[in-house]
Structure formats: structure tokens, C-alpha cells
Amino acid sequence: MAYPNTRPTRPTFLHAAIICTTIFFTALIVLILWLSLRPHPPKFHIHDFIVTGSGQPNGLQNIRITFNVTVRNRNPRIGIYYDSFTGSVFYKDLLIGSTRLSDPFYQGPKHTGLIFHVLPLSPLTTNNQRWMEFADDLAKGMVGLRLELISTVRYKTKLWDTKRHRMHPKCDVMVGSDGLILPSYKGRKCPT
């Protein structure tokens, strides 16, 4: 019994080679575009954090917190639209102050911006026991606080915008008895 010749003909082999080559180069182009246009989240660093008015006998109601945080867009071709920022300060997981920090803004590629604000503490979120703990920690020379920033962002290139993403950096700081941020915490990156 003779078997029919099942070897592919030259035109069939040529078509298959063209299709495979086209798929390979298309996938390579998509990979290169994805790697070059993939957005990276911005980096936040805390530079200043000052607690003033902590020596007042009235407690936390007279304290003001001043902070300075830089935000760096490290994307070379992608800008970032930020919705308004909200800032909150916590002492031992107790919210001691919160406020809106900025209006919506756009940050261009490879640009560094500054978030600077003076935050008065709300007397409604404080109590005498927390004030005594705070004053005691301050007298010992170190108070641990946490600054949290919340915003939603959209990434933008010349051709497309992404959907909104929630951004929530947390900056842990230690303040000395003088109310200033300790040198080891200056310039520290805030995890996002």
C-alpha cells in the first residue's frame, strides 16, 4: 500500500513562515512599547515636619504641624493628573488632624513638585489621655507620628489617559523634644 505524499509544499511553508515572523515582530513591538510606556508611581519623600505649640498647657488644641513633602514623577514620557490631596496626621493610630491640601493639578514628566501645608489639630479628635501620652513622649525626646496623603491619579501620554488609581503614601516620622523632625528621618521615602 502506498502512502500519499504529505510533505508541505513550498507555498504553504512560505505562508507559515511569513505568519510566524509577523506574529513574532508584532509581539516584540508590543513588548517594547509596553516597557517604555508603562507608568511608574510617583515617589514621595518627607523633608520637613515641625510640631509647634506643644508646650502649651491647653494640650493638643494649640498644636500646629507644618510639613514639606516632595513628589517626583519619574516617568520620562508620562504626565500625572492628581485629584485634590487630603493629608492626615496620626499619633499611635489616633487621627489627630486632617485637611484638604491642594486642588487638582497636573505634573509633567520627570518633574518634582512640593506639598507644603500647616495643619491645625482638631480639638474634637483629641482627649486628655492622648495629650498626656503625647507630652510624655515629647519630654522623653521622641514622638512617633504618621503623615498620610490620599489622592487619586490618572496617567497621561500624548495618545491616551488611564483610569483613576488611588494613591496613598504613608510617611512615618519621629519628632524630637524641640518639635523638629529627627535628622535620620529627613529625606526618607514614604511607601506608597
mmCIF file of C-alpha atoms in Angstrom:
data_model
loop_
_atom_site.group_PDB
_atom_site.id
_atom_site.type_symbol
_atom_site.label_atom_id
_atom_site.label_comp_id
_atom_site.label_asym_id
_atom_site.label_seq_id
_atom_site.Cartn_x
_atom_site.Cartn_y
_atom_site.Cartn_z
ATOM 1 C CA MET A 1 0.000 0.000 0.000
ATOM 2 C CA ALA A 2 1.408 3.372 -0.979
ATOM 3 C CA TYR A 3 1.080 6.398 1.271
ATOM 4 C CA PRO A 4 0.235 9.770 -0.255
ATOM 5 C CA ASN A 5 2.887 12.493 -0.129
ATOM 6 C CA THR A 6 2.008 14.669 2.927
ATOM 7 C CA ARG A 7 5.048 16.944 2.881
ATOM 8 C CA PRO A 8 4.089 20.627 2.821
ATOM 9 C CA THR A 9 4.531 22.345 -0.474
ATOM 10 C CA ARG A 10 6.792 25.328 -0.859
ATOM 11 C CA PRO A 11 3.979 27.947 -0.905
ATOM 12 C CA THR A 12 2.428 26.513 2.291
ATOM 13 C CA PHE A 13 5.783 26.599 4.074
ATOM 14 C CA LEU A 14 6.381 30.180 2.894
ATOM 15 C CA HIS A 15 2.954 31.326 4.149
ATOM 16 C CA ALA A 16 3.528 29.741 7.562
ATOM 17 C CA ALA A 17 6.963 31.372 7.835
ATOM 18 C CA ILE A 18 5.512 34.807 6.966
ATOM 19 C CA ILE A 19 2.706 34.436 9.530
ATOM 20 C CA CYS A 20 5.105 33.307 12.295
ATOM 21 C CA THR A 21 7.551 36.139 11.520
ATOM 22 C CA THR A 22 4.720 38.702 11.555
ATOM 23 C CA ILE A 23 3.428 37.438 14.907
ATOM 24 C CA PHE A 24 6.957 37.474 16.379
ATOM 25 C CA PHE A 25 7.708 41.078 15.318
ATOM 26 C CA THR A 26 4.259 42.308 16.393
ATOM 27 C CA ALA A 27 4.756 40.772 19.836
ATOM 28 C CA LEU A 28 8.247 42.297 20.040
ATOM 29 C CA ILE A 29 6.913 45.775 19.170
ATOM 30 C CA VAL A 30 4.097 45.446 21.733
ATOM 31 C CA LEU A 31 6.602 44.370 24.409
ATOM 32 C CA ILE A 32 8.907 47.319 23.674
ATOM 33 C CA LEU A 33 6.000 49.780 23.739
ATOM 34 C CA TRP A 34 4.678 48.321 26.994
ATOM 35 C CA LEU A 35 8.104 48.534 28.657
ATOM 36 C CA SER A 36 8.679 52.121 27.515
ATOM 37 C CA LEU A 37 5.167 53.437 28.264
ATOM 38 C CA ARG A 38 4.409 51.514 31.451
ATOM 39 C CA PRO A 39 3.645 54.130 34.134
ATOM 40 C CA HIS A 40 5.621 54.136 37.358
ATOM 41 C CA PRO A 41 4.019 55.536 40.517
ATOM 42 C CA PRO A 42 5.439 58.827 41.804
ATOM 43 C CA LYS A 43 7.926 58.847 44.687
ATOM 44 C CA PHE A 44 7.182 60.780 47.861
ATOM 45 C CA HIS A 45 9.893 61.986 50.286
ATOM 46 C CA ILE A 46 9.383 63.845 53.552
ATOM 47 C CA HIS A 47 11.821 66.722 54.089
ATOM 48 C CA ASP A 48 10.406 68.784 56.959
ATOM 49 C CA PHE A 49 7.967 68.061 59.737
ATOM 50 C CA ILE A 50 7.611 70.582 62.559
ATOM 51 C CA VAL A 51 5.315 70.454 65.580
ATOM 52 C CA THR A 52 4.780 73.906 67.153
ATOM 53 C CA GLY A 53 2.823 74.899 70.228
ATOM 54 C CA SER A 54 3.310 71.579 72.006
ATOM 55 C CA GLY A 55 4.474 73.297 75.200
ATOM 56 C CA GLN A 56 1.088 74.923 75.739
ATOM 57 C CA PRO A 57 -0.849 73.917 78.857
ATOM 58 C CA ASN A 58 -4.129 73.674 76.889
ATOM 59 C CA GLY A 59 -2.995 70.496 75.211
ATOM 60 C CA LEU A 60 -3.329 69.448 71.617
ATOM 61 C CA GLN A 61 -5.761 72.207 70.654
ATOM 62 C CA ASN A 62 -2.929 74.730 70.126
ATOM 63 C CA ILE A 63 -0.572 72.488 68.180
ATOM 64 C CA ARG A 64 0.172 73.182 64.552
ATOM 65 C CA ILE A 65 2.021 70.774 62.287
ATOM 66 C CA THR A 66 3.974 72.070 59.319
ATOM 67 C CA PHE A 67 5.238 69.595 56.762
ATOM 68 C CA ASN A 68 7.039 69.615 53.448
ATOM 69 C CA VAL A 69 6.805 66.589 51.139
ATOM 70 C CA THR A 70 8.226 66.336 47.625
ATOM 71 C CA VAL A 71 6.556 64.257 44.953
ATOM 72 C CA ARG A 72 8.650 63.117 41.970
ATOM 73 C CA ASN A 73 7.169 61.940 38.676
ATOM 74 C CA ARG A 74 9.942 59.668 37.419
ATOM 75 C CA ASN A 75 8.235 58.764 34.135
ATOM 76 C CA PRO A 76 10.123 60.130 31.105
ATOM 77 C CA ARG A 77 7.089 60.415 28.782
ATOM 78 C CA ILE A 78 4.057 60.210 31.072
ATOM 79 C CA GLY A 79 2.405 63.045 32.992
ATOM 80 C CA ILE A 80 0.216 62.591 36.060
ATOM 81 C CA TYR A 81 -3.098 64.257 36.900
ATOM 82 C CA TYR A 82 -3.703 64.414 40.660
ATOM 83 C CA ASP A 83 -7.123 64.933 42.184
ATOM 84 C CA SER A 84 -7.102 67.030 45.355
ATOM 85 C CA PHE A 85 -4.794 65.749 48.108
ATOM 86 C CA THR A 86 -6.021 65.096 51.626
ATOM 87 C CA GLY A 87 -3.491 64.981 54.463
ATOM 88 C CA SER A 88 -3.963 63.296 57.834
ATOM 89 C CA VAL A 89 -1.657 63.044 60.858
ATOM 90 C CA PHE A 90 -1.850 60.115 63.259
ATOM 91 C CA TYR A 91 -0.387 59.610 66.725
ATOM 92 C CA LYS A 92 -0.491 55.960 67.843
ATOM 93 C CA ASP A 93 -3.140 55.203 65.198
ATOM 94 C CA LEU A 94 -5.371 58.007 66.507
ATOM 95 C CA LEU A 95 -6.264 60.648 63.931
ATOM 96 C CA ILE A 96 -5.199 63.989 65.391
ATOM 97 C CA GLY A 97 -5.668 66.187 62.336
ATOM 98 C CA SER A 98 -6.853 66.071 58.751
ATOM 99 C CA THR A 99 -7.356 68.618 55.981
ATOM 100 C CA ARG A 100 -7.525 69.096 52.231
ATOM 101 C CA LEU A 101 -4.054 70.045 50.991
ATOM 102 C CA SER A 102 -4.339 71.055 47.351
ATOM 103 C CA ASP A 103 -6.607 71.496 44.383
ATOM 104 C CA PRO A 104 -6.311 69.107 41.429
ATOM 105 C CA PHE A 105 -3.119 69.639 39.424
ATOM 106 C CA TYR A 106 -1.006 68.179 36.612
ATOM 107 C CA GLN A 107 2.621 67.104 36.996
ATOM 108 C CA GLY A 108 4.695 66.773 33.834
ATOM 109 C CA PRO A 109 7.191 64.004 33.065
ATOM 110 C CA LYS A 110 10.422 63.999 35.117
ATOM 111 C CA HIS A 111 9.106 66.824 37.316
ATOM 112 C CA THR A 112 9.326 67.266 41.088
ATOM 113 C CA GLY A 113 6.574 69.060 42.986
ATOM 114 C CA LEU A 114 6.216 70.244 46.571
ATOM 115 C CA ILE A 115 3.387 69.681 49.027
ATOM 116 C CA PHE A 116 3.697 72.199 51.881
ATOM 117 C CA HIS A 117 0.992 72.743 54.462
ATOM 118 C CA VAL A 118 0.303 73.926 58.001
ATOM 119 C CA LEU A 119 -2.169 71.595 59.684
ATOM 120 C CA PRO A 120 -4.038 72.729 62.816
ATOM 121 C CA LEU A 121 -5.107 69.875 65.046
ATOM 122 C CA SER A 122 -8.782 69.399 65.691
ATOM 123 C CA PRO A 123 -9.833 69.573 69.358
ATOM 124 C CA LEU A 124 -12.614 67.089 68.567
ATOM 125 C CA THR A 125 -10.159 64.297 67.764
ATOM 126 C CA THR A 126 -8.031 64.728 70.878
ATOM 127 C CA ASN A 127 -8.512 63.838 74.504
ATOM 128 C CA ASN A 128 -6.619 64.404 77.749
ATOM 129 C CA GLN A 129 -5.170 60.889 77.956
ATOM 130 C CA ARG A 130 -3.708 61.138 74.440
ATOM 131 C CA TRP A 131 -2.375 64.606 75.212
ATOM 132 C CA MET A 132 -0.617 63.285 78.330
ATOM 133 C CA GLU A 133 0.924 60.414 76.316
ATOM 134 C CA PHE A 134 1.990 62.867 73.614
ATOM 135 C CA ALA A 135 3.519 65.318 76.119
ATOM 136 C CA ASP A 136 5.277 62.431 77.913
ATOM 137 C CA ASP A 137 6.771 61.110 74.660
ATOM 138 C CA LEU A 138 7.830 64.635 73.717
ATOM 139 C CA ALA A 139 9.534 65.112 77.091
ATOM 140 C CA LYS A 140 11.422 61.852 76.512
ATOM 141 C CA GLY A 141 12.724 63.342 73.268
ATOM 142 C CA MET A 142 10.951 61.288 70.596
ATOM 143 C CA VAL A 143 7.367 61.296 69.342
ATOM 144 C CA GLY A 144 6.325 58.946 66.554
ATOM 145 C CA LEU A 145 3.782 60.390 64.118
ATOM 146 C CA ARG A 146 2.481 59.291 60.733
ATOM 147 C CA LEU A 147 1.513 61.571 57.855
ATOM 148 C CA GLU A 148 -0.811 60.019 55.294
ATOM 149 C CA LEU A 149 -1.590 61.616 51.945
ATOM 150 C CA ILE A 150 -4.532 60.427 49.862
ATOM 151 C CA SER A 151 -5.327 61.259 46.246
ATOM 152 C CA THR A 152 -6.435 59.615 43.030
ATOM 153 C CA VAL A 153 -4.265 59.882 39.939
ATOM 154 C CA ARG A 154 -4.546 59.398 36.181
ATOM 155 C CA TYR A 155 -1.535 58.847 33.944
ATOM 156 C CA LYS A 156 -1.444 60.714 30.606
ATOM 157 C CA THR A 157 0.610 60.345 27.442
ATOM 158 C CA LYS A 158 0.064 62.158 24.156
ATOM 159 C CA LEU A 159 -2.240 59.387 22.953
ATOM 160 C CA TRP A 160 -4.128 58.037 25.967
ATOM 161 C CA ASP A 161 -5.213 58.527 29.597
ATOM 162 C CA THR A 162 -5.514 55.726 32.138
ATOM 163 C CA LYS A 163 -8.355 55.163 34.552
ATOM 164 C CA ARG A 164 -8.126 56.637 38.060
ATOM 165 C CA HIS A 165 -5.841 54.923 40.578
ATOM 166 C CA ARG A 166 -5.848 55.545 44.331
ATOM 167 C CA MET A 167 -2.564 56.856 45.750
ATOM 168 C CA HIS A 168 -1.940 56.554 49.499
ATOM 169 C CA PRO A 169 1.641 57.311 50.642
ATOM 170 C CA LYS A 170 2.392 56.979 54.374
ATOM 171 C CA CYS A 171 5.280 58.911 55.924
ATOM 172 C CA ASP A 172 6.446 57.752 59.358
ATOM 173 C CA VAL A 173 8.336 60.476 61.225
ATOM 174 C CA MET A 174 9.969 60.888 64.609
ATOM 175 C CA VAL A 175 9.964 64.339 66.182
ATOM 176 C CA GLY A 176 12.425 65.414 68.872
ATOM 177 C CA SER A 177 11.666 67.400 72.034
ATOM 178 C CA ASP A 178 12.199 70.644 70.062
ATOM 179 C CA GLY A 179 9.330 69.701 67.713
ATOM 180 C CA LEU A 180 11.595 69.208 64.680
ATOM 181 C CA ILE A 181 11.901 66.076 62.596
ATOM 182 C CA LEU A 182 14.892 63.959 63.603
ATOM 183 C CA PRO A 183 17.770 64.137 61.063
ATOM 184 C CA SER A 184 17.566 60.399 60.338
ATOM 185 C CA TYR A 185 14.007 60.865 59.018
ATOM 186 C CA LYS A 186 14.724 63.832 56.726
ATOM 187 C CA GLY A 187 14.511 62.904 53.048
ATOM 188 C CA ARG A 188 13.099 59.481 53.870
ATOM 189 C CA LYS A 189 10.956 57.825 51.199
ATOM 190 C CA CYS A 190 7.276 57.424 52.013
ATOM 191 C CA PRO A 191 5.948 53.996 50.964
ATOM 192 C CA THR A 192 3.065 54.231 48.502
#
